[in-house]
Tab-separated table of C-alpha atoms in Angstrom:
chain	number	residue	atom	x	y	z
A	16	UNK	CA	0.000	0.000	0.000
A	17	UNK	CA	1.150	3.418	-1.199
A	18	UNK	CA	0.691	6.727	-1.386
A	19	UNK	CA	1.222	8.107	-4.910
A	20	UNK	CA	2.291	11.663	-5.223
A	21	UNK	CA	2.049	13.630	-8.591
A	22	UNK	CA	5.846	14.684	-7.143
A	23	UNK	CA	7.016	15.718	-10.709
A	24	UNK	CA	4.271	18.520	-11.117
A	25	UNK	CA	4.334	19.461	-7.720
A	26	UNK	CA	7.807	19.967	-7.170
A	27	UNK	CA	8.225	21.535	-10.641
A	28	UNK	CA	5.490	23.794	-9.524
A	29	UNK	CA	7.445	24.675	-6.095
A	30	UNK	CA	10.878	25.013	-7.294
A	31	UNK	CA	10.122	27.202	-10.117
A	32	UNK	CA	7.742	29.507	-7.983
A	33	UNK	CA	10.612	29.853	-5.372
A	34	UNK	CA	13.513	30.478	-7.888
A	35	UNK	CA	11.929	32.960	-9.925
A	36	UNK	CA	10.630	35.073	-6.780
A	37	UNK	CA	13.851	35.470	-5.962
A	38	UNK	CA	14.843	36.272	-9.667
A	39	UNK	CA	16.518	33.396	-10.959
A	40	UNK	CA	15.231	30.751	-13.023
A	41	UNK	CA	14.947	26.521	-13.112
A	42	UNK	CA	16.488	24.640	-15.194
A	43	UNK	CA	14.928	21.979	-16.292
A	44	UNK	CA	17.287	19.022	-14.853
A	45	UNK	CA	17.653	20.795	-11.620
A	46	UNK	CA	13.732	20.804	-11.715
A	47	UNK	CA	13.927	16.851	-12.381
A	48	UNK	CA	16.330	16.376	-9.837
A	49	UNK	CA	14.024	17.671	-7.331
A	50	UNK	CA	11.772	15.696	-8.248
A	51	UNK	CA	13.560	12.186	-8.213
A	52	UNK	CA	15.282	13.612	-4.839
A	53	UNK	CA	11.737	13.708	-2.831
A	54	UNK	CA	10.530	10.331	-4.246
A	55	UNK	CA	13.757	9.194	-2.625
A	56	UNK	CA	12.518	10.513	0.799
A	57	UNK	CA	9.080	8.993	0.333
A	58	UNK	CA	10.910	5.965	-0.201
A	59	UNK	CA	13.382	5.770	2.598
A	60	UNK	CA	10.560	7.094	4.542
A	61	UNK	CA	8.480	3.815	3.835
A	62	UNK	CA	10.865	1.237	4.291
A	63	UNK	CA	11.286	2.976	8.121
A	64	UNK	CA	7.852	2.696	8.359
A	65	UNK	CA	7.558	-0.557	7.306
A	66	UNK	CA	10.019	-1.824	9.296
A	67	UNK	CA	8.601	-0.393	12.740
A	68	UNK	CA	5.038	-2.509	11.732
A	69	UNK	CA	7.011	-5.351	11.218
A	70	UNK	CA	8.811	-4.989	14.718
A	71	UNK	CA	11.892	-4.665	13.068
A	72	UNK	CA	14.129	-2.640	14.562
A	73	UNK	CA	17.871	-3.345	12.405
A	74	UNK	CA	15.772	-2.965	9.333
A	75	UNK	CA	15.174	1.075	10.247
A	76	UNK	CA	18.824	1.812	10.929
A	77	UNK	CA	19.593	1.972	6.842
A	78	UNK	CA	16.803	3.904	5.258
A	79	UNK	CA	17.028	6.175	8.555
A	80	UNK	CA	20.663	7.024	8.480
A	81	UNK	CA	20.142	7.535	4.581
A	82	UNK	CA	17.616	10.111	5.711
A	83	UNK	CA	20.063	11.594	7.776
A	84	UNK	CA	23.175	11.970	6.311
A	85	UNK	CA	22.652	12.244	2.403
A	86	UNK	CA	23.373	15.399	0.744
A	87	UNK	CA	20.196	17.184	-0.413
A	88	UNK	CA	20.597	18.911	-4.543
A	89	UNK	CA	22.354	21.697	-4.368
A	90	UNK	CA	20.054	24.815	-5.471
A	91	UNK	CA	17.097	23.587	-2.758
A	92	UNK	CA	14.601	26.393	-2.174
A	93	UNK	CA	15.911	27.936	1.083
A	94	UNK	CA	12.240	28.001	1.868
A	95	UNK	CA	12.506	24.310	2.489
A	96	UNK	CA	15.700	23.925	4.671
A	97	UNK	CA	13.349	24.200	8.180
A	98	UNK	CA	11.774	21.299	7.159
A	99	UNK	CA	14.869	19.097	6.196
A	100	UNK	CA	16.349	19.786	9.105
A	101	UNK	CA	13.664	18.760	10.897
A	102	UNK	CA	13.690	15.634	9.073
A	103	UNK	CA	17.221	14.839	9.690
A	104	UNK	CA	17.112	14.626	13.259
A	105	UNK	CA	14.177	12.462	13.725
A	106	UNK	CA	15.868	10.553	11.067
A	107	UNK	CA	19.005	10.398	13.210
A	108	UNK	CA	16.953	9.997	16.213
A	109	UNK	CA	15.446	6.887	14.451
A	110	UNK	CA	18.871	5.013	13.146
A	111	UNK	CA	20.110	5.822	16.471
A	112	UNK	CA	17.181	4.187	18.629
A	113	UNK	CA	17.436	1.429	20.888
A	114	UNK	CA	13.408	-0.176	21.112
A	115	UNK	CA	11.068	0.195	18.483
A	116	UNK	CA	8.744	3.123	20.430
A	117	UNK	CA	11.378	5.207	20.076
A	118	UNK	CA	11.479	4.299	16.325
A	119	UNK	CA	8.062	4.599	16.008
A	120	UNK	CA	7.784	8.058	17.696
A	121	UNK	CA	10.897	8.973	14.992
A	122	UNK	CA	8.922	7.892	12.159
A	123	UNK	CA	5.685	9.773	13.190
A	124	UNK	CA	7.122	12.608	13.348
A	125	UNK	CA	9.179	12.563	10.349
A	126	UNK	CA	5.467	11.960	8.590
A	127	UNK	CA	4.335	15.133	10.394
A	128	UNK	CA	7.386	17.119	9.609
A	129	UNK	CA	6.961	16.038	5.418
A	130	UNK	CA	2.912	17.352	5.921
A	131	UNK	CA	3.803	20.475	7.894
A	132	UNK	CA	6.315	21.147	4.433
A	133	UNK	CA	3.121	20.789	1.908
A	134	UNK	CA	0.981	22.785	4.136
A	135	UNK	CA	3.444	25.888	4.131
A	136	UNK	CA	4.345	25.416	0.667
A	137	UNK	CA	1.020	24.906	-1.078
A	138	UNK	CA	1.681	21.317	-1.963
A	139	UNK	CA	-1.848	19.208	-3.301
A	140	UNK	CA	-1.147	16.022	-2.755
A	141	UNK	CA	-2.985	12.823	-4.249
A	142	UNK	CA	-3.283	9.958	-2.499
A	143	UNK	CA	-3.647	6.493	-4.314
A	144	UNK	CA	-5.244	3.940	-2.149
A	145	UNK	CA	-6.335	0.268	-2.331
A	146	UNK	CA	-9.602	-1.118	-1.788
A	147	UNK	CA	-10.963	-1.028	1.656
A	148	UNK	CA	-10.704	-4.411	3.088
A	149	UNK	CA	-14.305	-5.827	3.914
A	150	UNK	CA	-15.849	-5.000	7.160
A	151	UNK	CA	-17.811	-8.516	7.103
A	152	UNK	CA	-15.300	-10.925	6.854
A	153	UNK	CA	-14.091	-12.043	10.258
A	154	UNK	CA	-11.136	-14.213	9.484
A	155	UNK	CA	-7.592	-13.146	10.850
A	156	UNK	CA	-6.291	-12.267	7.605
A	157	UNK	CA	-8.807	-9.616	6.921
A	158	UNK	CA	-8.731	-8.148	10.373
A	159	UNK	CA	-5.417	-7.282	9.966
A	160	UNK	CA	-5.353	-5.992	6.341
A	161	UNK	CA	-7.854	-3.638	8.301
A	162	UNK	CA	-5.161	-2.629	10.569
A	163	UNK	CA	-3.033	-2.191	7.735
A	164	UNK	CA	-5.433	0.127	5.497
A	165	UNK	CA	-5.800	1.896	8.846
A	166	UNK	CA	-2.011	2.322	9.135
A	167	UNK	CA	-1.676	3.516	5.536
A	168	UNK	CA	-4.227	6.224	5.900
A	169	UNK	CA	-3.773	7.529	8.575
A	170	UNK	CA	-0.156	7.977	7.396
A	171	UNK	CA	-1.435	9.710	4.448
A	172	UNK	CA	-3.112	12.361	6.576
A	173	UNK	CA	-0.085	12.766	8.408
A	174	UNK	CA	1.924	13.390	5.511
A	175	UNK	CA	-0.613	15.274	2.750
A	176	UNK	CA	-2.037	16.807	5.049
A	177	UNK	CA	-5.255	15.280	4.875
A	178	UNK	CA	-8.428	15.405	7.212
A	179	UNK	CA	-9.963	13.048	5.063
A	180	UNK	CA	-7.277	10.722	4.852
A	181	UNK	CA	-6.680	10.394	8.353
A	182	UNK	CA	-10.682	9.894	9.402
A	183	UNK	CA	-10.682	7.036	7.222
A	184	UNK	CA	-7.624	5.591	8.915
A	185	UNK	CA	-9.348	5.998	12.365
A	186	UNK	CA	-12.834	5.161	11.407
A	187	UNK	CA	-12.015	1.896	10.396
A	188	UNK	CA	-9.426	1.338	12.772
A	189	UNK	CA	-12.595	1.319	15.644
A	190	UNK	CA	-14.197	-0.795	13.458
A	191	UNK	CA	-11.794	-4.035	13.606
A	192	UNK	CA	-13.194	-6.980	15.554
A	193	UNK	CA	-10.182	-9.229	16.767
A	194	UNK	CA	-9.434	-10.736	19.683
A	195	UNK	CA	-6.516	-12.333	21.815
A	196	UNK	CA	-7.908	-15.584	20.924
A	197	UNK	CA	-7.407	-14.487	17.185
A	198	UNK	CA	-4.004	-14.001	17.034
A	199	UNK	CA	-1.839	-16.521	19.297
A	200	UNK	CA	-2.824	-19.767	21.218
A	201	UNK	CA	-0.042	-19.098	23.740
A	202	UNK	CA	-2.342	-18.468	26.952
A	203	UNK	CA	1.228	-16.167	28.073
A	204	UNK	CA	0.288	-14.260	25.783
A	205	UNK	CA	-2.775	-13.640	25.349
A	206	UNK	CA	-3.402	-11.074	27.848
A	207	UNK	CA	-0.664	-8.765	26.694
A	208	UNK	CA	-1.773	-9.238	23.274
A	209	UNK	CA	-5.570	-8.273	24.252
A	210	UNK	CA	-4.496	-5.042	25.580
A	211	UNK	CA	-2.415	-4.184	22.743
A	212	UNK	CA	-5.823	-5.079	20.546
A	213	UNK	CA	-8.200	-2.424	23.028
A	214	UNK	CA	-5.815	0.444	22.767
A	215	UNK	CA	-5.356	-0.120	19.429
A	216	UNK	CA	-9.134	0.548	18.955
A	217	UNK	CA	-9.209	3.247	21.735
A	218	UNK	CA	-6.335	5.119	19.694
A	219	UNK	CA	-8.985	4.896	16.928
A	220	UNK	CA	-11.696	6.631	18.965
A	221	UNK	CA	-8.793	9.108	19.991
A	222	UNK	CA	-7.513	10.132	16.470
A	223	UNK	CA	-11.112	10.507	15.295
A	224	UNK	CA	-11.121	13.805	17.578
A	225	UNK	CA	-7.826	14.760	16.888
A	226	UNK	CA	-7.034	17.720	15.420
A	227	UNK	CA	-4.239	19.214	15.402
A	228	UNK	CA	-0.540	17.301	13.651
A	229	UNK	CA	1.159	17.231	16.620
A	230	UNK	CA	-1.514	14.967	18.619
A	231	UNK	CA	-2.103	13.131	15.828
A	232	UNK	CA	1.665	12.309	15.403
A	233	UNK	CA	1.840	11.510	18.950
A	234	UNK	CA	-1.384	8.918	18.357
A	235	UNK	CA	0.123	7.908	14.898
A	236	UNK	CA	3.334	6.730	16.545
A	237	UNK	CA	1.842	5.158	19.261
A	238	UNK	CA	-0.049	2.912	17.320
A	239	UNK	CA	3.069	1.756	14.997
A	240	UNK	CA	4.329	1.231	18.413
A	241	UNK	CA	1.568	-1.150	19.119
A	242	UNK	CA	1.968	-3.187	15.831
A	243	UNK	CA	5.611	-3.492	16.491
A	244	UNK	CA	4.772	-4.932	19.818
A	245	UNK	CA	2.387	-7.446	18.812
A	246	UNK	CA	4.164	-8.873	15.870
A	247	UNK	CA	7.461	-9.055	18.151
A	248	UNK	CA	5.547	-10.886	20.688
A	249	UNK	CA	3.559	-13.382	18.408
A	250	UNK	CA	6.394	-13.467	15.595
A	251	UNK	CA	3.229	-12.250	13.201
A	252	UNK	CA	3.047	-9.363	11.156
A	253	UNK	CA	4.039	-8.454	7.610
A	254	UNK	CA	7.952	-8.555	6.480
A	255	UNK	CA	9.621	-4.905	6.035
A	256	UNK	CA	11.049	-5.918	2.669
């Protein structure tokens, strides 16, 4: 699951509006370069992402420090440096962390720091989504591709920003019916993993009310926090790669 941005138009759009109020003008394979630069991000962005659902921890180091320590093109709108700096140290903060809430916390952030960016600079971002899973099949495997969606669009309203992306994420997220018995047979376990199932919900109810990015991050990362936890304990969960 995905979110497509139309990243050539947009950043074409931004780049040339920034250079040429400050008298200058694009070329077009700086403009390009842009452009392949920020699917980069989205990329590396992803993979950490993924790899805090997954409950692995190694797998963000990589894509984190990449985050981190690459050089940006050289000719970036000054307008954007705030936000890359922002980015780099939750990045850093990420490769450098030692348990996967930490990660997740980095990774939330780093979502709300890439929104906060489109916001100030007039991005329009498009999201691409699958299919909603189906709400009336109770099996295991569709419960969790309900997680999942939730994951993914909530993410996207972190990120475009988007009201309506994250409602979706939290509506159906209050909506998934699973249970300890659902997931493992170890009774060990099954009490931990039961409370990791109710505030997953709760978090749901929570983010439905949320407004503003910075409690929404805080809920956002919280819940990758959650899947992290429950795939580590039950050895579930999707791979990272």
């Amino acid at each position: 699951m995905t979110v497509v941005f139309r990243l050539t138009a947009l950043v074409c759009a931004l780049v040339l509006a920034s250079l040429v109020s400050a008298g200058q003008h694009a070329e077009e394979d700086a403009v390009s370069d842009f452009a392949e630069h920020m699917h980069g991000h989205l990329d590396e962005v992803g993979a950490m992402k993924a790899a805090v659902i997954a409950g692995d921890l190694d797998g963000v180091i990589e894509p984190a420090t990449w985050l981190a320590t690459h050089d940006e093109p050289s000719g970036m709108p000054e307008a954007w440096q705030p936000y890359i700096e922002e980015m780099r140290l939750y990045a850093a903060r990420a490769a450098n962390a030692q348990d996967l809430v930490t990660a997740a916390s980095a990774v939330s952030e780093i979502g709300r720091s890439c929104g906060g960016c489109h916001q100030a600079m007039g991005f329009k971002v498009a999201f691409g989504m699958d299919e909603r899973p189906p709400s009336d099949v109770q099996n295991l495997r569709t419960q969790m591709q309900r997680h999942l969606w939730a994951a993914d669009r909530m993410w996207d309203g972190l990120i475009g920003p988007s009201d309506g992306a994250w409602r979706r994420g939290t509506d159906i997220l209050t909506e998934v019916q699973l249970t300890a018995g659902d997931i493992t047979e170890d009774p060990g376990k099954k009490g931990q993993v039961s409370a990791l199932v109710v505030r997953a919900r709760s978090l749901g109810e929570q983010g439905s009310l949320a407004t503003s990015s910075e409690l929404r991050s805080g809920l956002y990362g919280e819940f990758l926090s959650l899947c992290a936890s429950c795939h580590s304990l039950t050895g579930g969960g999707p791979a990272s790669r």
